[in-house]
Amino acid sequence: MDRMAKCRIPFIAFLIVFVSSLVAAAGAAPEKGVLRATLPNGLRVVIVRNTLAPVVSTSVNYLVGSDEAPAGFPGMAHAQEHMMFRGSPGLTADQLANVGSVMGGQFNANTRESLTQYLYTVPAEDLDIALHIEAVRMAGVSDTQEAWDKERGAIEQEVAQDLSNPGYKLYEKLRAKMFVGTTYEHDALGTRPSFDKTTAAMLKEFHDKWYAPNNAILIVVGDLDPKAVLAKVEELFGLLKAKKIPARPTFAFGRVRAESFRIDTDSPHETQVVAVRLPGLDSRDFPALEVLSDVLGSRRFDLYGMVADGKALAADFSLDPLPRAGLGYAEVSFPAGGDAQAIEREMRAILAKVAKGGVPAELVEAAKLQERLSAAQQKDSIDELASVWSDAVVLYGLRSPDDDLRRIEKVTVADVNRVARKYLRLDRATSALLVPRGSGKPVASSGFGGQETIALGEAKSAQLPDWAAAALSRLAVPASTLHPTVTTLANGITLIVQPEDVSDTVAVYGHIRNRPQTETPPGKDGVDLLLNPLLNFGTEHLDRLAFQKALDDIGANERAGTDFSIEMLSQDFDRGVELLADNELRPALPEQALALIKPQIARSVAARNGSPGYLAQHALRQALFPAGDPSLRDATEESVAALTLDDLRSYYREVFRPDLTSIVVIGNITPEKARTVVEKYFGTWTAVGPKPNTDLPSTPPNKAAALAVPDASRVQDDVTLAYNLDLERSDPDYYTLALGNAVLGGSFYATRLSNDLRKNAGLVYSVGANLEVGRVRGVYFVNYACDPENVTKAARIVAQEIKTMQTAPVGADELLRVKALLLRQIPLGESSMDAIANGFLDRQELDLPLNEPTLAAARYIALGPADIQAAFAKWMRPDDLVRVTLGPSPR
């Protein structure tokens, strides 16, 4: 039965509710493009208009999380989040998966301490469907024992995945020490033993207690009519009943004691952390702490100075706030075998100096400028804007994200120094060290084993509810909102300009076509690894600190290299491009800095070459490509140590050239002004000599292999299955294979591999199938993570599914859903300025037209089941799959 049939009310009733919501909001200053309401059942609604693309994001925020989990069941809220995708009365799990796929497959959920979020980003024309889904799920959830028995396996694999991440283990141990005796001493993930004791009835009870309109906030952002959306929200959610919400836990934080601990890592470098407990989001001191964190993380501050002095590979300060308390921590990474005690002493001395003497006033002003840019940039992505609004309203307790900026603007240098004195209590700080642990070399592993009976087949076809069926039948090439202006400058630069007026920002993204494996001279491996950090040491006109100050003066974010960029407010476009060009065209490359960082990079490369992650990646490349292939070239400690400044300058002259460069300017700018400014600062750039070769050679088919790389820090195996493809991106068969691959793994739940490995068997938390094809050749690979005893079983399922695609045509319903998925992903790919710009650069790199997504859509519509079957039979080689595992010995 369609539960939403009960949720429709007469228009006059809506008017009464609408007027009452406006009365409730009386007194608040009007906000352009923002509509707020509170329904009679307590549901708070915030609707924000943003016209970047014909896309809308919804965020349903339930005010319940791990804080409210029953004692002994820390992951209860997280488990219920998973089960919300297993069906509700009137909407089965298969229907939900298929609807999500049809709308573009961009949906997610997350559980935190005090809230659980459900997120959809969809084409604007599908907003009603997303709202229908959330109204059905708010009304009720199925929570059957059969479904939980299957989902338990998937969530336990998520636990294993996080426990295989040393950084996560460090964070969890910090929380346990800093927040002992409170619900903050664990995060929302949960544990395997508690999930084993959890029943579906317990989950249902949890949903019935906490999931209610008066315990939720709905945020809707995008290209929409706010009043029409509010009317639809009232129609769908208005008759849901409010509930009496249980009491929430109280917090009593004890005194923090200084401690230290170590955790083994599979990272190639060591990381030292010094952490302190700070107030949370509910503290009046939080805005000043935000600014303090920005200052401590500045590239002009002493922590980053450890990198510039050649003592560290990376350094930063992070603020991790929770509603009632938070963590602040400095982290410094350095080559394995370094003097960790000396690193920690210097970190503590730097923080102690701040606690005693305060911070430089100019860095406080620079931090506030950065916050202004960040606030403006929030409008440059629709789903990010929905996330920011959710955090501001739900977690920060503010009316809008702008309120946070207003608070920060009021912060003074005295405020920052006061909170530094008050909270940087190093006598109560916890020190943690991530220490690399050696790994064995790759070893041959048992392959895919013998045959066994495995139930395979297409994802289930489920008749969609009436309110969603129309979307599936809508199969047309979506109109793009992008109309870039493209010019070629006299020196060969391709300039692409895309004006956007949703914010007062402009971003410049550049890419130089390059490939170190083919451009590096013999015996000079690692020259690119050494050049990149040296670009951070200023220009011929400004030294490192002066250059960073110039960026800080306009609040800009900049990076140089073969991929370069700068983000700034529109008013600073000219100065920003000038600084970017100065760094890109005239880097200082100081010999003194090279002498400081070269030993660090050399030791880092040596550690990397022995790390489990590198060994797994190298083993995969060796199995896929023949000896002598350029992709097998790698730097060594010796090759880096032998490099000279002349080597770096020679490589820079060879690789950094305008006739291989594309630049995208996007934001509040006209094509005419963009071209004038880019020509002004990049127009004098000239190329020397012929263009270098940047293409890898074609390659013969690889042979099957199974290799295992031991990694003692993991409790779960990370698995890659792959084979090479002698396929060019321009080959028409690419689109046929891409469409077939979407059948296998194009969307969460609604595709074959997800159904086989996660939904039906609980073997994995997630599985991805990827077709990566360049100008000359490609690789097909599947990734998943699972318990060691399930590695071979899951690999056999993958291989058999590929074979099924070769021997049997895809079902008509299944193909229709996948086509709808790929077509709707086109507008979703235009819903952020970053995605738009990088999409243009990716197409330039592959020699594709800028409107390639629209051309691809027409191809997808025209393809049929026989086309996919023939392409899979021609190109796919499941019997040649290479399997590489990282973790415990697979079985």
PDB file of C-alpha atoms in Angstrom, residues 178-408:
ATOM      1  CA  MET A 178      40.088  12.216  26.440  1.00  0.00           C
ATOM      2  CA  PHE A 179      36.395  11.457  27.004  1.00  0.00           C
ATOM      3  CA  VAL A 180      36.500   8.519  29.410  1.00  0.00           C
ATOM      4  CA  GLY A 181      33.232   7.887  31.231  1.00  0.00           C
ATOM      5  CA  THR A 182      31.057   9.607  28.605  1.00  0.00           C
ATOM      6  CA  THR A 183      29.419   8.468  25.365  1.00  0.00           C
ATOM      7  CA  TYR A 184      32.175  10.330  23.507  1.00  0.00           C
ATOM      8  CA  GLU A 185      34.736   7.712  24.528  1.00  0.00           C
ATOM      9  CA  HIS A 186      33.636   5.741  21.466  1.00  0.00           C
ATOM     10  CA  ASP A 187      32.463   6.921  18.068  1.00  0.00           C
ATOM     11  CA  ALA A 188      29.306   5.840  16.264  1.00  0.00           C
ATOM     12  CA  LEU A 189      30.827   2.878  14.414  1.00  0.00           C
ATOM     13  CA  GLY A 190      29.985   0.071  16.862  1.00  0.00           C
ATOM     14  CA  THR A 191      31.655  -3.260  17.535  1.00  0.00           C
ATOM     15  CA  ARG A 192      31.305  -6.765  16.166  1.00  0.00           C
ATOM     16  CA  PRO A 193      30.374  -8.323  19.548  1.00  0.00           C
ATOM     17  CA  SER A 194      27.611  -5.747  20.096  1.00  0.00           C
ATOM     18  CA  PHE A 195      26.235  -6.252  16.576  1.00  0.00           C
ATOM     19  CA  ASP A 196      26.208 -10.007  17.169  1.00  0.00           C
ATOM     20  CA  LYS A 197      23.925  -9.391  20.178  1.00  0.00           C
ATOM     21  CA  THR A 198      21.718  -6.854  18.387  1.00  0.00           C
ATOM     22  CA  THR A 199      18.312  -8.036  17.163  1.00  0.00           C
ATOM     23  CA  ALA A 200      15.938  -6.581  14.606  1.00  0.00           C
ATOM     24  CA  ALA A 201      13.393  -5.979  17.352  1.00  0.00           C
ATOM     25  CA  MET A 202      15.896  -3.804  19.222  1.00  0.00           C
ATOM     26  CA  LEU A 203      16.511  -1.783  16.074  1.00  0.00           C
ATOM     27  CA  LYS A 204      12.800  -1.335  15.462  1.00  0.00           C
ATOM     28  CA  GLU A 205      12.335  -0.107  19.010  1.00  0.00           C
ATOM     29  CA  PHE A 206      15.177   2.374  18.527  1.00  0.00           C
ATOM     30  CA  HIS A 207      13.586   3.731  15.338  1.00  0.00           C
ATOM     31  CA  ASP A 208      10.167   4.010  16.942  1.00  0.00           C
ATOM     32  CA  LYS A 209      11.596   5.995  19.862  1.00  0.00           C
ATOM     33  CA  TRP A 210      13.752   8.480  18.024  1.00  0.00           C
ATOM     34  CA  TYR A 211      12.650   8.792  14.390  1.00  0.00           C
ATOM     35  CA  ALA A 212       9.920  11.400  14.489  1.00  0.00           C
ATOM     36  CA  PRO A 213       9.173  14.701  12.738  1.00  0.00           C
ATOM     37  CA  ASN A 214       9.643  16.645  15.964  1.00  0.00           C
ATOM     38  CA  ASN A 215      13.127  15.137  16.290  1.00  0.00           C
ATOM     39  CA  ALA A 216      14.262  15.983  12.769  1.00  0.00           C
ATOM     40  CA  ILE A 217      15.406  18.901  10.629  1.00  0.00           C
ATOM     41  CA  LEU A 218      14.998  18.771   6.851  1.00  0.00           C
ATOM     42  CA  ILE A 219      17.399  20.801   4.695  1.00  0.00           C
ATOM     43  CA  VAL A 220      16.698  21.148   0.949  1.00  0.00           C
ATOM     44  CA  VAL A 221      19.175  23.018  -1.269  1.00  0.00           C
ATOM     45  CA  GLY A 222      19.361  23.563  -5.012  1.00  0.00           C
ATOM     46  CA  ASP A 223      17.650  24.821  -8.115  1.00  0.00           C
ATOM     47  CA  LEU A 224      14.102  24.940  -6.773  1.00  0.00           C
ATOM     48  CA  ASP A 225      11.033  27.041  -6.051  1.00  0.00           C
ATOM     49  CA  PRO A 226      11.105  27.355  -2.237  1.00  0.00           C
ATOM     50  CA  LYS A 227       7.342  27.837  -1.813  1.00  0.00           C
ATOM     51  CA  ALA A 228       6.509  24.894  -4.079  1.00  0.00           C
ATOM     52  CA  VAL A 229       8.978  22.688  -2.200  1.00  0.00           C
ATOM     53  CA  LEU A 230       7.488  23.682   1.148  1.00  0.00           C
ATOM     54  CA  ALA A 231       4.041  22.763  -0.169  1.00  0.00           C
ATOM     55  CA  LYS A 232       5.313  19.329  -1.183  1.00  0.00           C
ATOM     56  CA  VAL A 233       7.035  18.830   2.172  1.00  0.00           C
ATOM     57  CA  GLU A 234       3.790  19.608   4.000  1.00  0.00           C
ATOM     58  CA  GLU A 235       1.867  17.256   1.715  1.00  0.00           C
ATOM     59  CA  LEU A 236       4.255  14.357   2.347  1.00  0.00           C
ATOM     60  CA  PHE A 237       5.310  14.911   5.963  1.00  0.00           C
ATOM     61  CA  GLY A 238       2.444  16.946   7.424  1.00  0.00           C
ATOM     62  CA  LEU A 239       0.316  14.123   8.838  1.00  0.00           C
ATOM     63  CA  LEU A 240       3.176  12.181  10.402  1.00  0.00           C
ATOM     64  CA  LYS A 241       2.667  12.133  14.160  1.00  0.00           C
ATOM     65  CA  ALA A 242       4.946  13.787  16.670  1.00  0.00           C
ATOM     66  CA  LYS A 243       6.321  11.586  19.436  1.00  0.00           C
ATOM     67  CA  LYS A 244       7.465  12.054  22.994  1.00  0.00           C
ATOM     68  CA  ILE A 245      11.247  12.042  22.687  1.00  0.00           C
ATOM     69  CA  PRO A 246      13.144  10.225  25.480  1.00  0.00           C
ATOM     70  CA  ALA A 247      15.552  11.998  27.779  1.00  0.00           C
ATOM     71  CA  ARG A 248      19.055  12.456  26.426  1.00  0.00           C
ATOM     72  CA  PRO A 249      22.286  11.494  28.185  1.00  0.00           C
ATOM     73  CA  THR A 250      24.110  13.970  30.385  1.00  0.00           C
ATOM     74  CA  PHE A 251      27.833  14.678  30.199  1.00  0.00           C
ATOM     75  CA  ALA A 252      30.334  14.937  33.022  1.00  0.00           C
ATOM     76  CA  PHE A 253      33.882  15.193  31.733  1.00  0.00           C
ATOM     77  CA  GLY A 254      36.605  14.200  34.142  1.00  0.00           C
ATOM     78  CA  ARG A 255      40.095  15.622  34.381  1.00  0.00           C
ATOM     79  CA  VAL A 256      42.363  14.686  31.493  1.00  0.00           C
ATOM     80  CA  ARG A 257      45.679  13.134  32.416  1.00  0.00           C
ATOM     81  CA  ALA A 258      48.811  13.286  30.290  1.00  0.00           C
ATOM     82  CA  GLU A 259      49.435   9.990  28.505  1.00  0.00           C
ATOM     83  CA  SER A 260      51.350   8.599  25.560  1.00  0.00           C
ATOM     84  CA  PHE A 261      50.956   5.553  23.341  1.00  0.00           C
ATOM     85  CA  ARG A 262      52.091   4.031  20.053  1.00  0.00           C
ATOM     86  CA  ILE A 263      50.208   2.337  17.236  1.00  0.00           C
ATOM     87  CA  ASP A 264      51.696   0.291  14.407  1.00  0.00           C
ATOM     88  CA  THR A 265      50.947   1.554  10.901  1.00  0.00           C
ATOM     89  CA  ASP A 266      51.407   0.352   7.354  1.00  0.00           C
ATOM     90  CA  SER A 267      52.226   3.928   6.324  1.00  0.00           C
ATOM     91  CA  PRO A 268      55.774   4.494   5.063  1.00  0.00           C
ATOM     92  CA  HIS A 269      56.373   7.360   7.501  1.00  0.00           C
ATOM     93  CA  GLU A 270      56.014   8.068  11.211  1.00  0.00           C
ATOM     94  CA  THR A 271      53.471  10.550  12.523  1.00  0.00           C
ATOM     95  CA  GLN A 272      53.674  12.259  15.901  1.00  0.00           C
ATOM     96  CA  VAL A 273      50.461  13.641  17.389  1.00  0.00           C
ATOM     97  CA  VAL A 274      50.053  15.948  20.394  1.00  0.00           C
ATOM     98  CA  ALA A 275      46.381  16.288  21.375  1.00  0.00           C
ATOM     99  CA  VAL A 276      44.458  18.350  23.925  1.00  0.00           C
ATOM    100  CA  ARG A 277      40.798  18.347  24.926  1.00  0.00           C
ATOM    101  CA  LEU A 278      38.914  21.497  23.981  1.00  0.00           C
ATOM    102  CA  PRO A 279      35.403  22.846  24.512  1.00  0.00           C
ATOM    103  CA  GLY A 280      32.730  21.798  22.034  1.00  0.00           C
ATOM    104  CA  LEU A 281      30.391  23.513  19.639  1.00  0.00           C
ATOM    105  CA  ASP A 282      28.204  24.728  22.509  1.00  0.00           C
ATOM    106  CA  SER A 283      31.012  26.860  23.963  1.00  0.00           C
ATOM    107  CA  ARG A 284      31.222  30.619  23.521  1.00  0.00           C
ATOM    108  CA  ASP A 285      34.935  30.113  22.999  1.00  0.00           C
ATOM    109  CA  PHE A 286      34.452  27.961  19.930  1.00  0.00           C
ATOM    110  CA  PRO A 287      34.738  30.775  17.313  1.00  0.00           C
ATOM    111  CA  ALA A 288      38.056  31.861  18.829  1.00  0.00           C
ATOM    112  CA  LEU A 289      39.208  28.228  18.810  1.00  0.00           C
ATOM    113  CA  GLU A 290      38.345  28.029  15.093  1.00  0.00           C
ATOM    114  CA  VAL A 291      40.618  30.985  14.414  1.00  0.00           C
ATOM    115  CA  LEU A 292      43.355  29.595  16.670  1.00  0.00           C
ATOM    116  CA  SER A 293      43.264  26.315  14.747  1.00  0.00           C
ATOM    117  CA  ASP A 294      43.591  28.180  11.445  1.00  0.00           C
ATOM    118  CA  VAL A 295      46.574  30.107  12.769  1.00  0.00           C
ATOM    119  CA  LEU A 296      48.346  27.007  14.062  1.00  0.00           C
ATOM    120  CA  GLY A 297      47.818  25.325  10.664  1.00  0.00           C
ATOM    121  CA  SER A 298      49.086  28.316   8.659  1.00  0.00           C
ATOM    122  CA  ARG A 299      52.035  27.811   6.315  1.00  0.00           C
ATOM    123  CA  ARG A 300      53.550  30.888   7.959  1.00  0.00           C
ATOM    124  CA  PHE A 301      53.349  29.382  11.442  1.00  0.00           C
ATOM    125  CA  ASP A 302      56.151  27.504  13.159  1.00  0.00           C
ATOM    126  CA  LEU A 303      54.564  24.051  12.869  1.00  0.00           C
ATOM    127  CA  TYR A 304      54.789  24.163   9.076  1.00  0.00           C
ATOM    128  CA  GLY A 305      58.201  25.729   9.527  1.00  0.00           C
ATOM    129  CA  MET A 306      59.390  22.261  10.566  1.00  0.00           C
ATOM    130  CA  VAL A 307      58.674  21.167   6.980  1.00  0.00           C
ATOM    131  CA  ALA A 308      60.451  24.168   5.485  1.00  0.00           C
ATOM    132  CA  ASP A 309      63.455  23.459   7.731  1.00  0.00           C
ATOM    133  CA  GLY A 310      63.707  19.885   6.462  1.00  0.00           C
ATOM    134  CA  LYS A 311      62.681  18.316   9.761  1.00  0.00           C
ATOM    135  CA  ALA A 312      59.310  16.961   8.624  1.00  0.00           C
ATOM    136  CA  LEU A 313      57.398  15.856   5.554  1.00  0.00           C
ATOM    137  CA  ALA A 314      54.109  17.423   6.624  1.00  0.00           C
ATOM    138  CA  ALA A 315      52.739  19.385   9.571  1.00  0.00           C
ATOM    139  CA  ASP A 316      49.296  20.651  10.515  1.00  0.00           C
ATOM    140  CA  PHE A 317      46.908  21.450  13.335  1.00  0.00           C
ATOM    141  CA  SER A 318      43.313  20.194  13.327  1.00  0.00           C
ATOM    142  CA  LEU A 319      40.194  20.975  15.306  1.00  0.00           C
ATOM    143  CA  ASP A 320      37.699  18.126  15.689  1.00  0.00           C
ATOM    144  CA  PRO A 321      34.686  19.546  17.507  1.00  0.00           C
ATOM    145  CA  LEU A 322      31.798  17.579  18.995  1.00  0.00           C
ATOM    146  CA  PRO A 323      28.687  19.238  20.477  1.00  0.00           C
ATOM    147  CA  ARG A 324      29.867  19.160  24.121  1.00  0.00           C
ATOM    148  CA  ALA A 325      33.653  18.851  23.772  1.00  0.00           C
ATOM    149  CA  GLY A 326      36.315  18.520  21.133  1.00  0.00           C
ATOM    150  CA  LEU A 327      39.859  17.582  20.258  1.00  0.00           C
ATOM    151  CA  GLY A 328      42.659  19.786  19.020  1.00  0.00           C
ATOM    152  CA  TYR A 329      45.797  18.130  17.779  1.00  0.00           C
ATOM    153  CA  ALA A 330      49.060  18.951  16.102  1.00  0.00           C
ATOM    154  CA  GLU A 331      50.442  16.266  13.808  1.00  0.00           C
ATOM    155  CA  VAL A 332      53.840  16.059  12.179  1.00  0.00           C
ATOM    156  CA  SER A 333      54.918  13.341   9.751  1.00  0.00           C
ATOM    157  CA  PHE A 334      58.556  12.453   9.173  1.00  0.00           C
ATOM    158  CA  PRO A 335      60.566   9.629   7.567  1.00  0.00           C
ATOM    159  CA  ALA A 336      60.611   6.297   9.383  1.00  0.00           C
ATOM    160  CA  GLY A 337      63.504   5.981  11.773  1.00  0.00           C
ATOM    161  CA  GLY A 338      63.606   9.685  12.595  1.00  0.00           C
ATOM    162  CA  ASP A 339      63.998  11.097  16.090  1.00  0.00           C
ATOM    163  CA  ALA A 340      60.389  11.007  17.305  1.00  0.00           C
ATOM    164  CA  GLN A 341      61.302  12.362  20.738  1.00  0.00           C
ATOM    165  CA  ALA A 342      63.008  15.401  19.228  1.00  0.00           C
ATOM    166  CA  ILE A 343      60.008  15.977  16.948  1.00  0.00           C
ATOM    167  CA  GLU A 344      57.625  15.828  19.910  1.00  0.00           C
ATOM    168  CA  ARG A 345      59.778  18.171  21.978  1.00  0.00           C
ATOM    169  CA  GLU A 346      59.771  20.773  19.213  1.00  0.00           C
ATOM    170  CA  MET A 347      55.996  20.421  18.682  1.00  0.00           C
ATOM    171  CA  ARG A 348      55.381  20.941  22.375  1.00  0.00           C
ATOM    172  CA  ALA A 349      57.761  23.897  22.497  1.00  0.00           C
ATOM    173  CA  ILE A 350      55.915  25.573  19.617  1.00  0.00           C
ATOM    174  CA  LEU A 351      52.521  25.092  21.274  1.00  0.00           C
ATOM    175  CA  ALA A 352      53.862  26.177  24.674  1.00  0.00           C
ATOM    176  CA  LYS A 353      55.195  29.380  23.115  1.00  0.00           C
ATOM    177  CA  VAL A 354      51.718  30.147  21.786  1.00  0.00           C
ATOM    178  CA  ALA A 355      50.071  29.370  25.123  1.00  0.00           C
ATOM    179  CA  LYS A 356      52.457  31.748  26.872  1.00  0.00           C
ATOM    180  CA  GLY A 357      53.025  34.505  24.354  1.00  0.00           C
ATOM    181  CA  GLY A 358      50.074  34.354  21.966  1.00  0.00           C
ATOM    182  CA  VAL A 359      49.956  34.355  18.181  1.00  0.00           C
ATOM    183  CA  PRO A 360      50.963  36.959  15.579  1.00  0.00           C
ATOM    184  CA  ALA A 361      48.160  39.423  14.923  1.00  0.00           C
ATOM    185  CA  GLU A 362      48.704  39.249  11.149  1.00  0.00           C
ATOM    186  CA  LEU A 363      48.024  35.500  11.182  1.00  0.00           C
ATOM    187  CA  VAL A 364      44.713  36.098  12.959  1.00  0.00           C
ATOM    188  CA  GLU A 365      43.675  38.507  10.215  1.00  0.00           C
ATOM    189  CA  ALA A 366      44.854  36.024   7.555  1.00  0.00           C
ATOM    190  CA  ALA A 367      42.774  33.288   9.170  1.00  0.00           C
ATOM    191  CA  LYS A 368      39.673  35.487   9.117  1.00  0.00           C
ATOM    192  CA  LEU A 369      40.234  36.270   5.425  1.00  0.00           C
ATOM    193  CA  GLN A 370      40.435  32.540   4.744  1.00  0.00           C
ATOM    194  CA  GLU A 371      37.160  32.039   6.583  1.00  0.00           C
ATOM    195  CA  ARG A 372      35.534  34.719   4.401  1.00  0.00           C
ATOM    196  CA  LEU A 373      36.620  32.906   1.243  1.00  0.00           C
ATOM    197  CA  SER A 374      35.437  29.579   2.639  1.00  0.00           C
ATOM    198  CA  ALA A 375      32.049  31.072   3.472  1.00  0.00           C
ATOM    199  CA  ALA A 376      31.670  32.410  -0.071  1.00  0.00           C
ATOM    200  CA  GLN A 377      32.777  29.098  -1.595  1.00  0.00           C
ATOM    201  CA  GLN A 378      30.053  27.178   0.226  1.00  0.00           C
ATOM    202  CA  LYS A 379      27.679  28.223  -2.551  1.00  0.00           C
ATOM    203  CA  ASP A 380      29.929  26.703  -5.231  1.00  0.00           C
ATOM    204  CA  SER A 381      28.663  23.148  -4.619  1.00  0.00           C
ATOM    205  CA  ILE A 382      25.033  22.168  -4.114  1.00  0.00           C
ATOM    206  CA  ASP A 383      25.593  19.062  -2.000  1.00  0.00           C
ATOM    207  CA  GLU A 384      28.335  20.782  -0.004  1.00  0.00           C
ATOM    208  CA  LEU A 385      26.004  23.705   0.667  1.00  0.00           C
ATOM    209  CA  ALA A 386      23.382  21.291   1.992  1.00  0.00           C
ATOM    210  CA  SER A 387      26.015  19.751   4.251  1.00  0.00           C
ATOM    211  CA  VAL A 388      27.181  23.123   5.525  1.00  0.00           C
ATOM    212  CA  TRP A 389      23.618  24.232   6.263  1.00  0.00           C
ATOM    213  CA  SER A 390      22.956  20.968   8.102  1.00  0.00           C
ATOM    214  CA  ASP A 391      26.029  21.404  10.274  1.00  0.00           C
ATOM    215  CA  ALA A 392      25.264  25.051  11.010  1.00  0.00           C
ATOM    216  CA  VAL A 393      21.629  24.501  11.962  1.00  0.00           C
ATOM    217  CA  VAL A 394      21.767  21.024  13.507  1.00  0.00           C
ATOM    218  CA  LEU A 395      25.181  20.883  15.176  1.00  0.00           C
ATOM    219  CA  TYR A 396      26.187  24.507  15.702  1.00  0.00           C
ATOM    220  CA  GLY A 397      22.697  25.638  16.701  1.00  0.00           C
ATOM    221  CA  LEU A 398      22.869  28.626  14.326  1.00  0.00           C
ATOM    222  CA  ARG A 399      20.292  30.016  11.941  1.00  0.00           C
ATOM    223  CA  SER A 400      22.630  29.805   8.945  1.00  0.00           C
ATOM    224  CA  PRO A 401      26.272  29.259   7.974  1.00  0.00           C
ATOM    225  CA  ASP A 402      26.636  33.036   7.692  1.00  0.00           C
ATOM    226  CA  ASP A 403      26.148  33.282  11.450  1.00  0.00           C
ATOM    227  CA  ASP A 404      29.365  31.323  11.973  1.00  0.00           C
ATOM    228  CA  LEU A 405      31.270  33.791   9.803  1.00  0.00           C
ATOM    229  CA  ARG A 406      29.740  36.693  11.721  1.00  0.00           C
ATOM    230  CA  ARG A 407      30.980  35.158  14.982  1.00  0.00           C
ATOM    231  CA  ILE A 408      34.453  34.694  13.547  1.00  0.00           C
TER     232      ILE A 408
END
